Every structure is written in structure tokens, then in C-alpha cells.
PDB file of C-alpha atoms in Angstrom:
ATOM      1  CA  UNK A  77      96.539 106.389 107.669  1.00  0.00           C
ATOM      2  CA  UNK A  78      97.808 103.224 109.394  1.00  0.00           C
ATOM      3  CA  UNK A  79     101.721 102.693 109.382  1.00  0.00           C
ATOM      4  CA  UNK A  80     102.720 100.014 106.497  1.00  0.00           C
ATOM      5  CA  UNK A  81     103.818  96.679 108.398  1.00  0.00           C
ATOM      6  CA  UNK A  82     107.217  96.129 108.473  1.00  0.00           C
ATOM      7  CA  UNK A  83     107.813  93.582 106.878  1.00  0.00           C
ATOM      8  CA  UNK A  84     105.946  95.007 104.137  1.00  0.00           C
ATOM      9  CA  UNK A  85     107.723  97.628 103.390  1.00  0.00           C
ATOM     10  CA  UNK A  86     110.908  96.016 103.664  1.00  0.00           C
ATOM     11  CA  UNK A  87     109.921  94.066 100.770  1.00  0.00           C
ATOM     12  CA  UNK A  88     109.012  97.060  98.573  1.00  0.00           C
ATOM     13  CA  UNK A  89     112.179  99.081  99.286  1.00  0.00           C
ATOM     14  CA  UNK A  90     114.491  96.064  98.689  1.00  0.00           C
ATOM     15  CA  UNK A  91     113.014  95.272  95.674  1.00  0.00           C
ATOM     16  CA  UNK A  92     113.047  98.782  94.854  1.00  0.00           C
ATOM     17  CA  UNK A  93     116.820  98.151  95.457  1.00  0.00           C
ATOM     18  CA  UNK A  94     117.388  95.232  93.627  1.00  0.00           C
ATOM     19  CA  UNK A  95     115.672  96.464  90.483  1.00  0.00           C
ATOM     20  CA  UNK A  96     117.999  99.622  90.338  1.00  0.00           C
ATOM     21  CA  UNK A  97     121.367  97.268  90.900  1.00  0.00           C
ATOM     22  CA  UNK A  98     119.772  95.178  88.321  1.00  0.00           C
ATOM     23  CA  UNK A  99     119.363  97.785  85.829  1.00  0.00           C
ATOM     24  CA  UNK A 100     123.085  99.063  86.602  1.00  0.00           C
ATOM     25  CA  UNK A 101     124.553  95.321  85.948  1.00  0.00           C
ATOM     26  CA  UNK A 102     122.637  95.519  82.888  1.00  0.00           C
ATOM     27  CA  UNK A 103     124.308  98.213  81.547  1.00  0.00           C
ATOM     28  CA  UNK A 104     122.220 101.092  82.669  1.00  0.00           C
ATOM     29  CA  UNK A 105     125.486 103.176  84.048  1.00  0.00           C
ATOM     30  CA  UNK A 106     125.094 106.905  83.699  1.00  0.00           C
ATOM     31  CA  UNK A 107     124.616 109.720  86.830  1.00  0.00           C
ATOM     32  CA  UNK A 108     121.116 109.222  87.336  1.00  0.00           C
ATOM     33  CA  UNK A 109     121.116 105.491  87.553  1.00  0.00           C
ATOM     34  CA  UNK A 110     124.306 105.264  89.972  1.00  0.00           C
ATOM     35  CA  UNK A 111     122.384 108.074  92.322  1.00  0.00           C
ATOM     36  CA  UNK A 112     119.288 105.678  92.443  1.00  0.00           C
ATOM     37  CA  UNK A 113     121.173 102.312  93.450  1.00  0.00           C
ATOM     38  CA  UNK A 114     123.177 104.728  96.088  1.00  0.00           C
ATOM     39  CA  UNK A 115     119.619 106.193  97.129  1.00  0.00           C
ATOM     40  CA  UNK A 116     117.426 102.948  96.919  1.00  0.00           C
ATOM     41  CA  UNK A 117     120.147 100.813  98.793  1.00  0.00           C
ATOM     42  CA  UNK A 118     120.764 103.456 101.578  1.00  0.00           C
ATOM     43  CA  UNK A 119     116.521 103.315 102.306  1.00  0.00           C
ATOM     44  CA  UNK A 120     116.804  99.352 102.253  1.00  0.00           C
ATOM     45  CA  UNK A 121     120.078  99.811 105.323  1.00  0.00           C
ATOM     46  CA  UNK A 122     117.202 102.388 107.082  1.00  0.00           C
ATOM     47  CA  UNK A 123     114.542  99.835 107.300  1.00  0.00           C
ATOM     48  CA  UNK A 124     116.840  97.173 107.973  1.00  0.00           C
ATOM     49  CA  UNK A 125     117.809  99.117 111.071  1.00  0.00           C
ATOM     50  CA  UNK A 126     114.221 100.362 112.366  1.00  0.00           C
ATOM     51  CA  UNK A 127     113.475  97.267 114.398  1.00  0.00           C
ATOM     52  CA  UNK A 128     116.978  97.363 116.289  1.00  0.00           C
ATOM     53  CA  UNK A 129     116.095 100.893 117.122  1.00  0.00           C
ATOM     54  CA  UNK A 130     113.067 100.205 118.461  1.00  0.00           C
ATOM     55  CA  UNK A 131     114.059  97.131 120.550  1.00  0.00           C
ATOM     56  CA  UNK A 132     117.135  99.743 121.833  1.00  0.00           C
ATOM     57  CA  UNK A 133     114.791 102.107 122.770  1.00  0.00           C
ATOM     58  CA  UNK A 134     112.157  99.819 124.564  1.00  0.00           C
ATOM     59  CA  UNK A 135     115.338  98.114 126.336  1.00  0.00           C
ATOM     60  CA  UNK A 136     116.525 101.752 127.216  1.00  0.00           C
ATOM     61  CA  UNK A 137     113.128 103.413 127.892  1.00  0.00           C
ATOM     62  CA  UNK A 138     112.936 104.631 131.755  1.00  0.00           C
ATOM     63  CA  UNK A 139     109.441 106.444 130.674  1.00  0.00           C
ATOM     64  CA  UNK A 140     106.455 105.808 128.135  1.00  0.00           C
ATOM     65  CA  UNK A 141     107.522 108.895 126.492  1.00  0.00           C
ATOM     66  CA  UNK A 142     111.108 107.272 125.864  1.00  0.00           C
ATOM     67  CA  UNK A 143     109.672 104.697 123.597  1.00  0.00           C
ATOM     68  CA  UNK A 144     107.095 106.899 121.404  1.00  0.00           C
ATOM     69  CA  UNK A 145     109.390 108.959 119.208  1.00  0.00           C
TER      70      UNK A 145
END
């Protein structure tokens, strides 16, 4: 299966994101819904980072091995 583009999925997990805060703001406050906006926000920070990681790693990478993870 070929890896999702970036950009992509960036889009899908933020809106992912935005829908649970949404739902929250509109009243929606009980356990579940606060451990989805905790859970859908932490995955948008994660994909956020990925391309920083992968630029650290190229700029770091002394081997070919060092940049395939």
C-alpha cells in the first residue's frame, strides 16, 4: 500500500481535530468526548512534527541506513 502524502493526511487528522473541539464547544462535554479532542489533537502535533524529523535525520544521516527508519 503506498504511504498517504503528507499533506494529505495532515488534512484528515486536523479536521479530525477540529470536528472533536467543535463538538466539545458545542456542548458535547462528558469523558469520552474530552479523551477524543486530547487524542485527535495529540495525532494532529505528530504529523505536524514528521517532516522536521525527517529533515533532522537527513541533515544528521552519516549512512543510508540513518535516514530509512
Amino acid at each position: 500500500m503506498p504511504e498517504m502524502d503528507i499533506e494529505n493526511e495532515k488534512q484528515c487528522v486536523f479536521c479530525r481535530a477540529i470536528d472533536a473541539m467543535s463538538d466539545y464547544m458545542d456542548g458535547y462535554k462528558d469523558e469520552a468526548q474530552d479523551k477524543l479532542v486530547l487524542r485527535t489533537s495529540s495525532e494532529y502535533g505528530i504529523i505536524c512534527e514528521k517532516p522536521i524529523v525527517a529533515e533532522q535525520s537527513a541533515k544528521n544521516a552519516k549512512q543510508i541506513k540513518d535516514i530509512l527508519w
